[in-house]
Coordinates of C-alpha atoms in Angstrom, one line a residue:
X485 CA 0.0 0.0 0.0
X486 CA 1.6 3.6 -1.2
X487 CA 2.3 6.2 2.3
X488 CA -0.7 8.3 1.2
X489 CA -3.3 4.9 1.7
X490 CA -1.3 4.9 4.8
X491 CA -1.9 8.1 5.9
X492 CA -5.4 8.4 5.1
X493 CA -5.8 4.9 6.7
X494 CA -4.4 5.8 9.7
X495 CA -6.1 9.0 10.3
X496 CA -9.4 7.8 10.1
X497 CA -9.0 5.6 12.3
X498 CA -7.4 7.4 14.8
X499 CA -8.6 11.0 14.7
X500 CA -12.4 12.5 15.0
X501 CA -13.8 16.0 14.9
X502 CA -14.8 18.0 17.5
X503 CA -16.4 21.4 17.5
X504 CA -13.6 24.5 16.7
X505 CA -11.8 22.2 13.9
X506 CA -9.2 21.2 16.5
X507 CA -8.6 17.6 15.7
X508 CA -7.2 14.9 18.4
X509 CA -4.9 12.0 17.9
X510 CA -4.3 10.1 20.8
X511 CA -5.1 12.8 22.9
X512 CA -3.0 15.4 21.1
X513 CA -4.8 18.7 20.2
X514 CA -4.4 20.1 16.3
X515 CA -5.2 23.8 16.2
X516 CA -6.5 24.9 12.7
X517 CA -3.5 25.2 10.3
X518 CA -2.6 29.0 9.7
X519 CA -1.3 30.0 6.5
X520 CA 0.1 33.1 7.5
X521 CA 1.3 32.3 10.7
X522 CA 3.0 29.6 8.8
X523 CA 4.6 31.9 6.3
X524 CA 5.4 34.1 9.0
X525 CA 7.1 31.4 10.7
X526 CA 9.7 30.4 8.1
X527 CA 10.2 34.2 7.3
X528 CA 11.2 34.8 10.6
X529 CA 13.7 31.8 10.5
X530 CA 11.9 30.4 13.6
X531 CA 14.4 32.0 16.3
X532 CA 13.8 31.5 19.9
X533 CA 11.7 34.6 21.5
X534 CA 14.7 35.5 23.6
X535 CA 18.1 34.2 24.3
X536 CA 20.2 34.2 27.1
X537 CA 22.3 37.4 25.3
X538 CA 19.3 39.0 23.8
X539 CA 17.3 41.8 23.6
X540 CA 13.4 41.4 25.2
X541 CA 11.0 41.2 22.9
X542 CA 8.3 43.8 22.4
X543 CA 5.0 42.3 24.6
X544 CA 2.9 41.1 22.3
X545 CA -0.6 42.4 22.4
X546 CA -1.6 39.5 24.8
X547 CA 0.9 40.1 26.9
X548 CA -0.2 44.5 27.1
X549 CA -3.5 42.4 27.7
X550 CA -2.4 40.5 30.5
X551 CA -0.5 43.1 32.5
X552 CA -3.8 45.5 32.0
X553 CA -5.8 43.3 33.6
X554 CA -3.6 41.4 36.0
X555 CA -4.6 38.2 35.9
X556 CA -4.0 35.6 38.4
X557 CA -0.8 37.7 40.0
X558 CA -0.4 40.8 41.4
X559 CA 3.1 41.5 42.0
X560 CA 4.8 43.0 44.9
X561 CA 7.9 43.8 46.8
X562 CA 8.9 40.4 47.1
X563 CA 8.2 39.2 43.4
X564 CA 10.3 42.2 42.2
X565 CA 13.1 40.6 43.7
X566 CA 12.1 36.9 42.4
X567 CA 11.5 38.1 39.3
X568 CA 15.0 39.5 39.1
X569 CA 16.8 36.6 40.3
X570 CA 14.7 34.6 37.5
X571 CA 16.2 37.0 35.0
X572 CA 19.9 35.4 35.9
X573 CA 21.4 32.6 33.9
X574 CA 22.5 29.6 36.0
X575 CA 26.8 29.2 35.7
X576 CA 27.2 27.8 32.7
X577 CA 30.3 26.3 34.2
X578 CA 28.5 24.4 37.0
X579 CA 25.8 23.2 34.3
X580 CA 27.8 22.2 32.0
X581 CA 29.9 20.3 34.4
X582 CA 26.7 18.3 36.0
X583 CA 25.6 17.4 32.1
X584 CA 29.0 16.3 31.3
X585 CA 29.5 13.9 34.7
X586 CA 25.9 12.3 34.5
X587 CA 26.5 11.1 30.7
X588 CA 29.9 9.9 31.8
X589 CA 28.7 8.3 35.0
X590 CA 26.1 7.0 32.7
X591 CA 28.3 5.1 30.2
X592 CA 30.5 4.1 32.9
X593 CA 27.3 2.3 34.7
X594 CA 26.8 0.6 31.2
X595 CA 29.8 -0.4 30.2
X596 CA 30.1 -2.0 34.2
X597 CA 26.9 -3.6 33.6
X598 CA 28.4 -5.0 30.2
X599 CA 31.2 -6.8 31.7
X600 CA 29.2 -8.0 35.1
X601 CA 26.6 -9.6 32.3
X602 CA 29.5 -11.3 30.3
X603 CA 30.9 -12.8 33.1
X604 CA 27.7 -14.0 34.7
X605 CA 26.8 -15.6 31.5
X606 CA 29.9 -17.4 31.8
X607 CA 29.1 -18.7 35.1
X608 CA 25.8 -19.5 34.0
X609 CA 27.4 -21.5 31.1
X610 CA 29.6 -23.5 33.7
X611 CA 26.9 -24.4 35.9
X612 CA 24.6 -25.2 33.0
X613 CA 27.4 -27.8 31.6
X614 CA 27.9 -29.1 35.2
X615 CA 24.4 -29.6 36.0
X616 CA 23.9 -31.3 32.2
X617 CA 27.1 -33.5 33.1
X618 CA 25.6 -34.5 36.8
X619 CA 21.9 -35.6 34.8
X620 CA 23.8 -37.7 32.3
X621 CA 25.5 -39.3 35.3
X622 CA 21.7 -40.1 36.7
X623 CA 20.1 -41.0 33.6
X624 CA 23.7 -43.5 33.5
X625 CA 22.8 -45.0 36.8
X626 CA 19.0 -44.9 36.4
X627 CA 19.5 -46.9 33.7
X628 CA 21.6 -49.7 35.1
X629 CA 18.7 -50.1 37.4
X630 CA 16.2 -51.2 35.4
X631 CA 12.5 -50.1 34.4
X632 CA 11.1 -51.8 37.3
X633 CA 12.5 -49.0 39.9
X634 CA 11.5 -46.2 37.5
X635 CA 8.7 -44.4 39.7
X636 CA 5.3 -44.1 38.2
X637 CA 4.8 -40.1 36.7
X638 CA 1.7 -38.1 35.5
X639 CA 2.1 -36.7 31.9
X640 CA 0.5 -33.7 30.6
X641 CA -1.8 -34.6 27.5
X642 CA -0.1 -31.7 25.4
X643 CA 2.2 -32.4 23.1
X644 CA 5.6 -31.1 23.4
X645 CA 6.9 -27.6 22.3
X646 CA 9.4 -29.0 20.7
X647 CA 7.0 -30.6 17.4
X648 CA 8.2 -34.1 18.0
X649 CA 5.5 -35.3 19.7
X650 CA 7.0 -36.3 23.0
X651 CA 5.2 -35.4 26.0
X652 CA 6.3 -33.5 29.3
X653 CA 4.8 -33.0 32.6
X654 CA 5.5 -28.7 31.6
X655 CA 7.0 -26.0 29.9
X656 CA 8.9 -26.0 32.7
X657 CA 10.4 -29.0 32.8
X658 CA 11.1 -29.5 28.8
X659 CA 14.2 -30.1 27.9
X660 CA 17.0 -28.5 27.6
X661 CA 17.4 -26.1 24.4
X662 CA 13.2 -25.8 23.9
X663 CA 12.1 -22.3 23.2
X664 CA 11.3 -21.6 27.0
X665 CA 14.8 -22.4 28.3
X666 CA 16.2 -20.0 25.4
X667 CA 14.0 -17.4 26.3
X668 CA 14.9 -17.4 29.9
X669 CA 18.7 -17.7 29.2
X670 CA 17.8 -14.2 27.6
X671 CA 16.0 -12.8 30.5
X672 CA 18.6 -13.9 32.7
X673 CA 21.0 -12.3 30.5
X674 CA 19.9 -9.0 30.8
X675 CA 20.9 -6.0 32.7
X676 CA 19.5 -6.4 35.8
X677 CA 17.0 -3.7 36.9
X678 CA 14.5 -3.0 39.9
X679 CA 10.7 -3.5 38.6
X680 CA 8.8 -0.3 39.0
X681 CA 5.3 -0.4 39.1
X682 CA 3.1 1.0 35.4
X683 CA 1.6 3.6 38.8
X684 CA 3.6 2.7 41.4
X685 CA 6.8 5.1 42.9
X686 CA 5.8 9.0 41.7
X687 CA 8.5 10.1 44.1
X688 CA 11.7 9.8 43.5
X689 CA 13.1 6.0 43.2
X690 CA 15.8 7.6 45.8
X691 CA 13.7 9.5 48.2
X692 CA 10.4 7.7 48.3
X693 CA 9.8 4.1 50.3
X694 CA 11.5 2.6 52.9
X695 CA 15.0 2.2 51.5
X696 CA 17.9 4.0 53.2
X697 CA 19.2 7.2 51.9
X698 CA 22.3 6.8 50.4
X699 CA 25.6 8.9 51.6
X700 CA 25.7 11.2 48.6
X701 CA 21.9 11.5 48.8
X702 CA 21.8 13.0 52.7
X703 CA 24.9 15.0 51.8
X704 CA 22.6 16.8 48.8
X705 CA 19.5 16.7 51.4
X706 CA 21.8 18.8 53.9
X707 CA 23.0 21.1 51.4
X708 CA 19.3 22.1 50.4
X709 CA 18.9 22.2 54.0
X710 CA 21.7 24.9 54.7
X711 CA 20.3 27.4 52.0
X712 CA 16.8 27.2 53.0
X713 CA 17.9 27.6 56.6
X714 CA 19.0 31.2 56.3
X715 CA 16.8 34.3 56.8
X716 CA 16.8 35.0 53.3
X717 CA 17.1 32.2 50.8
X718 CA 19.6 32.1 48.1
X719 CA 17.6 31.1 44.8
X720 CA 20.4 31.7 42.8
X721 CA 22.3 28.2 45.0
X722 CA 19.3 27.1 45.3
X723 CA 18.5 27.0 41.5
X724 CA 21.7 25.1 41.3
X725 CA 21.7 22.6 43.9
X726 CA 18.1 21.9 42.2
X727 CA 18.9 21.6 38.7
X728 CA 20.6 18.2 39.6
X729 CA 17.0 17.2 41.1
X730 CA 15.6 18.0 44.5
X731 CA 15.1 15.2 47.4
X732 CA 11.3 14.8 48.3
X733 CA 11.5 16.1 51.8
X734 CA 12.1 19.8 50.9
X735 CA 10.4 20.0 47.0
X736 CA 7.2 21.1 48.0
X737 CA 9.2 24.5 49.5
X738 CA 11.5 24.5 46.8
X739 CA 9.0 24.5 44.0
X740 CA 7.2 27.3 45.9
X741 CA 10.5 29.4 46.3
X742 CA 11.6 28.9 42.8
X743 CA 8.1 29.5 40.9
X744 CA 8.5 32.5 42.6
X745 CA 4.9 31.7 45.0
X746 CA 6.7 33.0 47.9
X747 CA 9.2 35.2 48.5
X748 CA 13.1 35.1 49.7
X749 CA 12.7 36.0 53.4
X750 CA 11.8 33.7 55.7
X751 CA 9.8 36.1 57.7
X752 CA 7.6 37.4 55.0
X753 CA 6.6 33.5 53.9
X754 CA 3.6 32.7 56.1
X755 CA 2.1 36.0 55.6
X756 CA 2.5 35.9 51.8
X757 CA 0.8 32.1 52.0
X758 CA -2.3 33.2 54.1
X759 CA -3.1 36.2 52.0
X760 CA -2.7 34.0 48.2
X761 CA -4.9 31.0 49.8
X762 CA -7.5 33.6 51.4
X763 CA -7.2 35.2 47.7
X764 CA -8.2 32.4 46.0
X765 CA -10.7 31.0 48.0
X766 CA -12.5 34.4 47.5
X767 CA -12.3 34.2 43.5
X768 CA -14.2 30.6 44.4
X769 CA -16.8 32.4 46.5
X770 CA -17.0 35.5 43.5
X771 CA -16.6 32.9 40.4
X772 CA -17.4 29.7 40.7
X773 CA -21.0 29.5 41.4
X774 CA -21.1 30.9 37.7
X775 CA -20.4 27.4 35.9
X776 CA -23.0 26.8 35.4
X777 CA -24.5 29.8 33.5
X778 CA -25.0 29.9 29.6
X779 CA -21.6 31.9 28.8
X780 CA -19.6 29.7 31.4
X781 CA -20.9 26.2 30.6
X782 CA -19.3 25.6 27.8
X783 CA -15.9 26.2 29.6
X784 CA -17.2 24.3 33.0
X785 CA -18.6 21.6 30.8
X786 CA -15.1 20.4 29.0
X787 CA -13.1 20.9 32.3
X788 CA -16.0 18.5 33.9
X789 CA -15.3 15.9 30.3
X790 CA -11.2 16.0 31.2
X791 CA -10.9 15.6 35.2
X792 CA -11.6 11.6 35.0
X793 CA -9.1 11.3 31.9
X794 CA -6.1 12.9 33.4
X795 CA -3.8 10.2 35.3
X796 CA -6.4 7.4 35.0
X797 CA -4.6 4.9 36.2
X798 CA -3.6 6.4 39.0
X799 CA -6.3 5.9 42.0
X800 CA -5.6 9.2 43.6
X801 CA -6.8 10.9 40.7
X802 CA -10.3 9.4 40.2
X803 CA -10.7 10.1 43.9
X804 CA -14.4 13.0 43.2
X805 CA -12.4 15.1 46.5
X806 CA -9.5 15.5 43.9
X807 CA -11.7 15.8 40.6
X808 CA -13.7 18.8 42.2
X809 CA -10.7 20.0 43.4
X810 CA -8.9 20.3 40.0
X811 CA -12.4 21.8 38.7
X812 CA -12.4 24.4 40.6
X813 CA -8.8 25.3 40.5
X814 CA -9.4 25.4 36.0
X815 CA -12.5 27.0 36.1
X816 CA -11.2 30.3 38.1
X817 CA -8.2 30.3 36.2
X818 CA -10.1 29.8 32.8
X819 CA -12.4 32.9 34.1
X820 CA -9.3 35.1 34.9
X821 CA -7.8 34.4 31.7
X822 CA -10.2 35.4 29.1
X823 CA -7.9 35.3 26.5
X824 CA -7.2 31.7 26.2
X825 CA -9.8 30.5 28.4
X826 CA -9.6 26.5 29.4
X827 CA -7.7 24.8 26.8
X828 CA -7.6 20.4 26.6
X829 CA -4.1 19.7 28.3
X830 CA -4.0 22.6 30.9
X831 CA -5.6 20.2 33.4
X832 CA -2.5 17.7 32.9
X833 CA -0.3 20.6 34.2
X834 CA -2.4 20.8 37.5
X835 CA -1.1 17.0 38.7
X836 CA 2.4 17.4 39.5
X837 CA 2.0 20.2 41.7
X838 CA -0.8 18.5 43.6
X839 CA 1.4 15.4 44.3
X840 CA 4.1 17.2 45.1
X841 CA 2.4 19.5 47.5
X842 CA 0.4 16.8 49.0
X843 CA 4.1 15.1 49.5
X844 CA 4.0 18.1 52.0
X845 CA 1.7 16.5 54.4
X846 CA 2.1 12.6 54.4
X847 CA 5.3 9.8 54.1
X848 CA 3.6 7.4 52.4
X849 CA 3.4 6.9 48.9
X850 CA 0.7 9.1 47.0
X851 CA -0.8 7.2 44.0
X852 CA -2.9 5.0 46.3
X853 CA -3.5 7.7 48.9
X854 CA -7.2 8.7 50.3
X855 CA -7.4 12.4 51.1
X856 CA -10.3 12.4 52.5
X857 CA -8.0 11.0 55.4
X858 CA -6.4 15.0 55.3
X859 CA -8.1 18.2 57.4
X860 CA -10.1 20.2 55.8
X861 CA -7.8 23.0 55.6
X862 CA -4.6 20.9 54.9
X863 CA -6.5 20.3 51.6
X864 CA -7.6 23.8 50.9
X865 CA -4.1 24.7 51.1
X866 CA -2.8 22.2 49.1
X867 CA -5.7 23.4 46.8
X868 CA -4.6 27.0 46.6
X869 CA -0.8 26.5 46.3
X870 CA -1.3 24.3 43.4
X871 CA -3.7 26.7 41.8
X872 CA -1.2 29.5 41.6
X873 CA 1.7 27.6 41.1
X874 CA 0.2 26.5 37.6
X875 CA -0.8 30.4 36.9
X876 CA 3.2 31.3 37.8
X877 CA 4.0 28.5 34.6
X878 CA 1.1 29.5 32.9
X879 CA 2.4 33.0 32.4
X880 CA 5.6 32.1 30.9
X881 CA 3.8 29.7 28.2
X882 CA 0.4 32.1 27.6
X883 CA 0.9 31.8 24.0
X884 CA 0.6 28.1 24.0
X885 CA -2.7 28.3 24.6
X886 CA -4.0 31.9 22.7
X887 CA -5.9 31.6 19.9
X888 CA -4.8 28.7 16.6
X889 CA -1.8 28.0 19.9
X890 CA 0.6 30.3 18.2
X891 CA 3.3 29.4 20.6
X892 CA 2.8 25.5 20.4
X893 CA 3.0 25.8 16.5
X894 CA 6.4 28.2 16.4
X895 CA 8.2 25.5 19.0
X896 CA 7.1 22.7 16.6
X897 CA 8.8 24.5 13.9
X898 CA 11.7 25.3 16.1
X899 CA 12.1 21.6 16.9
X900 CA 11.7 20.5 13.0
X901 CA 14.5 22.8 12.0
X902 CA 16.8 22.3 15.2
X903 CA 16.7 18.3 14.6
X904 CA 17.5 18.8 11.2
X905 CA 20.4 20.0 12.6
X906 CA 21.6 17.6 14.9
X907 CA 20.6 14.6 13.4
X908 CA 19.9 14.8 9.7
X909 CA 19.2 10.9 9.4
X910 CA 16.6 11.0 11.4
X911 CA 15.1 14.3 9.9
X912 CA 15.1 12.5 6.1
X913 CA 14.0 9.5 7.5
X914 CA 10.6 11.2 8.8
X915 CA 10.1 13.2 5.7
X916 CA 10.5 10.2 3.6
X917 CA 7.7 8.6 4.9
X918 CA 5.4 12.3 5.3
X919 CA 5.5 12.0 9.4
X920 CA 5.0 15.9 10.1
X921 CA 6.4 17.0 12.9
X922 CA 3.3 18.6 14.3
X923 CA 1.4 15.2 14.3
X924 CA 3.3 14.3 16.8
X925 CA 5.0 16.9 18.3
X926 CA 2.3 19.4 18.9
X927 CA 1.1 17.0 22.2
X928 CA 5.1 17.2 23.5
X929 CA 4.8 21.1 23.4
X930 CA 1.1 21.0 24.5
X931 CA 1.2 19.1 27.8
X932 CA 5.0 19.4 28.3
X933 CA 5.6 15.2 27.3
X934 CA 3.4 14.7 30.5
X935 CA 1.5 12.2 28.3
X936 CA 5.2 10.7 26.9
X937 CA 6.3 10.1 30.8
X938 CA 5.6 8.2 33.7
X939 CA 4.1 11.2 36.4
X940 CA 7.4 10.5 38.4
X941 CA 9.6 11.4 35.5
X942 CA 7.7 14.3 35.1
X943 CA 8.0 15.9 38.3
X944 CA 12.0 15.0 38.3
X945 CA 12.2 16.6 34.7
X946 CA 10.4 19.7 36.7
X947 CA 13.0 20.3 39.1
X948 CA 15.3 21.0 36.6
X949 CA 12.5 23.1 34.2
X950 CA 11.7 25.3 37.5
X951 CA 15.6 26.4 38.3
X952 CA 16.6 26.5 34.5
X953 CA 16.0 30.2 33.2
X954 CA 12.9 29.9 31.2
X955 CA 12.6 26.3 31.6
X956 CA 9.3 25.4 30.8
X957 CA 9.2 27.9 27.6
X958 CA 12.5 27.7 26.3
X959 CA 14.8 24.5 27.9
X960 CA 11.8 22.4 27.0
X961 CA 12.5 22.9 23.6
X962 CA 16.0 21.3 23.8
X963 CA 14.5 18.9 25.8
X964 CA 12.2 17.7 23.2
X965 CA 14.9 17.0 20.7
X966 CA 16.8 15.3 22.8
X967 CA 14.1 13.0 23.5
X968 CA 13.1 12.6 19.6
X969 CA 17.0 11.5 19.2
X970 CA 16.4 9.4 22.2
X971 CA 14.9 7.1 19.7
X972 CA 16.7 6.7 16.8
X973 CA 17.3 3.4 16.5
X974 CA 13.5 2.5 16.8
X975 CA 12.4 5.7 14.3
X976 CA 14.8 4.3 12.0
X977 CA 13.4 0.5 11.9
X978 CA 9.7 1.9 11.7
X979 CA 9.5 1.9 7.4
X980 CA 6.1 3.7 7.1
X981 CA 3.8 6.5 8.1
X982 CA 1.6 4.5 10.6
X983 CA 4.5 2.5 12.0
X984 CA 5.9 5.7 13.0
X985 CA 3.0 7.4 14.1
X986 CA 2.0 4.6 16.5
X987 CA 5.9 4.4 17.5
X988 CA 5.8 8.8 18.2
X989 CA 2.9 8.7 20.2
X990 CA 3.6 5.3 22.3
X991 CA 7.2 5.9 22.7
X992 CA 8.0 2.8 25.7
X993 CA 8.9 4.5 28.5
X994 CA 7.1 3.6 31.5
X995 CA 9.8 1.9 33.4
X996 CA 11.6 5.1 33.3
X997 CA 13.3 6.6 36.4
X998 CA 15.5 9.0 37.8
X999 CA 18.7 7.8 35.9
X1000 CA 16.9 8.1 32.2
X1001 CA 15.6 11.9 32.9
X1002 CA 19.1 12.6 34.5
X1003 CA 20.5 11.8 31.1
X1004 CA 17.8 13.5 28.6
X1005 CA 18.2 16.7 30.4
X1006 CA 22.5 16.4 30.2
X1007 CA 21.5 15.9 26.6
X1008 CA 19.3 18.3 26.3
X1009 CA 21.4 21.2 28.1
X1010 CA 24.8 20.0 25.5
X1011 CA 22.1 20.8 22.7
X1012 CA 21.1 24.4 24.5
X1013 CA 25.0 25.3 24.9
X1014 CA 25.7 24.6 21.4
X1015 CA 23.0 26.4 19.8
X1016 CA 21.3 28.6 22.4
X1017 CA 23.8 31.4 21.6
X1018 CA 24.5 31.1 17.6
X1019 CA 21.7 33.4 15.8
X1020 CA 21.4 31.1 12.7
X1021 CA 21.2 27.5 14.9
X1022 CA 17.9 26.8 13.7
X1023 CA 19.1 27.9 9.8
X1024 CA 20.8 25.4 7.7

């Protein structure tokens, strides 16, 4: 069949209309296309909005919008200051450094693992030709007993595996060299790695459970410790020691620090907290009965569709506490935000700052957690925190989510043109078989690869996006390619449109962990040094 039957085959079955032309494939959201913006978007050479060097743009009109009205922030003293320190590029040095020692630690963990496999395969080859010697020796002796002392067995009825019509009592005990005894000699051959649960661990592998903190972990614990100790926290070290990842027992404070929620001084902290949760709570009293009338129920209505899809597999999440919870916290942001208004994929950005900030409150592990076991105000807290948290990433990504998703459909170009770059095989190979980079892409930019990662990847990958300068608007970028490269080898062995599509948007990575993000984000901060900096990067 030629790649346009493909094609055509494969969007039928896997895309449907829905009002507003915006088209969904596998959960991904496909804005109208825009001629103009498209033209406008090669013309421009599709260079990042600002660079670390650069000038700042003129705000766009949305962004005049925004600061007229105010939305969802109003900024004081204290986010003056945040704000600033926000504006400061991490040391490059110190980065760079970190990127360089994971990948390294990396290969040396796989080339140890290499040789620790090749030698227990030897050993496994010893002790499978002693134990094949010692049952000759039986089978020997059996036999020089006789029939008579050969103890009566039960046969299964099946036939054997092996097509010769022999029977054994199982698969288990076939002989050796069946299929079953090659496949486990495979099994056993392969790296060894702890099973993580498809739900299971959200923490961090390292910080969450029972199992002991490790030396280097409780030394990074204290160090987090000593900065947030001090009257006035230092975000700037603090950004740092974060970028590396941030234990579980002082995130929630860290991700409130850095998103710039609350401010530097220690003193100032409670004060700000009780006046942002008393501030939200009265947009619920002045808002939220209004769902339900005729020029909010559209908006209350699609929230209400999305709560039960996001995390379904995750218990916590189809808990009706939590689902009203994450209702309430889109709705008032949707009404504060007239511009964009609620937009599919905004409610996956609410989840990872409610697990983390109910981390705040209990030991155990979350997924499987009832809240209803929390006070009433613990939860309302938790509620409000995580409700402005999103609006602080929500302003640096506003265009993502504007009318036709302007900002979603310049990153995808971005991405198109910056891959061509650094991997030209893979580029070629896609456009050989038609894959456009927005079929797939636009979900990766559009719920910031929260549907391409476990929920405990995600919030690791959002330590680093919160203390890396324009992390979730710009880093994420570089992040994205890296991951695309990530999977060469499997684009490359896919040889048609739908066997890459299916590949794109099911990419395996659910027994991901710590070590895996560790090692996109080095990649992805090698890619940002490279070309962050050189005006023509995403220019052949």
């Amino acid at each position: 069949m030629s790649t346009d039957g493909n094609k055509k085959q494969f969007w039928k079955r896997n895309t449907a209309k829905v009002p507003g032309s915006i088209q969904h494939v596998y959960g991904a959201q496909h804005p109208p296309f825009d001629p103009l913006l498209h033209a406008n978007l090669i013309k421009a050479g599709n260079k990042p909005q600002t660079t670390p060097g650069g000038k700042p743009k003129k705000a766009t009109t949305f962004q005049e919008f925004e600061s007229i009205t105010s939305d969802a922030w109003d900024v004081g003293d204290d986010d003056d200051e945040l704000l600033a320190m926000a504006a400061q590029n991490l040391n490059i040095e110190v980065v760079m450094e970190t990127a360089n020692k994971v990948i390294e630690n990396h290969s040396k963990q796989q080339e140890k693992q290499r040789q620790d496999d090749a030698g227990a395969s030897e050993l496994e080859e010893r002790e499978e030709e002693d134990a094949n010697e010692e049952e000759v020796e039986e089978e020997e002796e059996q036999g020089e007993e006789g029939e008579e002392s050969t103890p009566e067995v039960s046969f299964a009825s099946e036939p054997s595996p092996l097509g010769d019509g022999r029977l054994v009592k199982s698969l288990s005990e076939a002989p050796i060299g069946s299929p079953k005894d090659v496949s486990l000699h495979r099994q056993q051959s392969l790296p060894h790695r702890p099973t993580i649960p498809m739900v299971a661990r959200i923490a961090d592998q390292n910080t969450s459970g029972t199992p002991a903190m490790t030396e280097r972990e409780a030394s990074r614990l204290d160090k987090f410790r000593q900065v947030l100790a001090g009257p006035n926290t230092d975000l700037e070290e603090l950004r740092k020691l974060s970028w590396s990842g941030i234990p579980r027992q002082v995130r929630p404070i860290t991700w409130k620090l850095l998103s710039g929620y609350l401010p530097a001084n220690t003193e100032r902290r409670e004060s700000t907290l009780q006046r942002k949760r008393q501030e939200y709570f009265g947009f619920i009293e002045q808002y939220y009965d209004s769902r339900n009338d005729e020029h909010h129920q559209d908006t209350y209505r699609q929230i209400h569709i999305d709560i039960p899809r996001t995390n379904p597999l995750i218990p916590l999440f189809q808990q009706a506490s939590v689902q009203e919870i994450f209702e309430r916290i889109l709705f008032i942001w949707a009404i504060r935000h007239p511009a964009s208004g609620y937009v599919q994929g905004i409610n996956d950005l609410v989840t990872p700052f409610f697990v983390v900030y109910v981390f705040e409150y209990i030991k155990e592990e979350v997924e499987n957690f009832d809240v209803s076991s929390l006070q009433e105000e613990t939860l309302r807290n938790i509620e409000a925190d995580s409700f402005w948290c999103m609006s602080k990433l929500l302003d640096g990504i506003q265009d993502n989510y504007t009318f036709a998703q302007p900002g979603i459909q310049r990153k995808v170009k971005a991405l198109e043109e910056l891959v061509s770059r650094i991997d030209e095989t893979v580029h070629v190979h896609m456009q050989q078989y038609e894959v456009e980079y927005l079929q797939f892409a636009f979900r990766w930019m559009n719920n910031l690869l929260m549907r391409e990662l476990p929920l405990r990847c995600t919030i690791r990958l959002w330590d680093t996006y919160q203390a890396e300068p324009e992390g979730f608007s710009h880093f994420h970028l570089y992040v994205c390619a890296a991951f695309l490269v990530r999977w060469r080898k499997e684009i490359l062995d896919e040889r048609d449109f739908q066997g890459l599509m299916i590949l794109l948007q099911n990419l395996p990575t659910m027994h991901w962990g710590n070590e895996e993000v560790s090692v996109l984000l080095a990649e992805a901060y090698r890619l940002k040094f490279a070309f962050a900096d050189a005006p023509n990067h995403y220019k052949r």
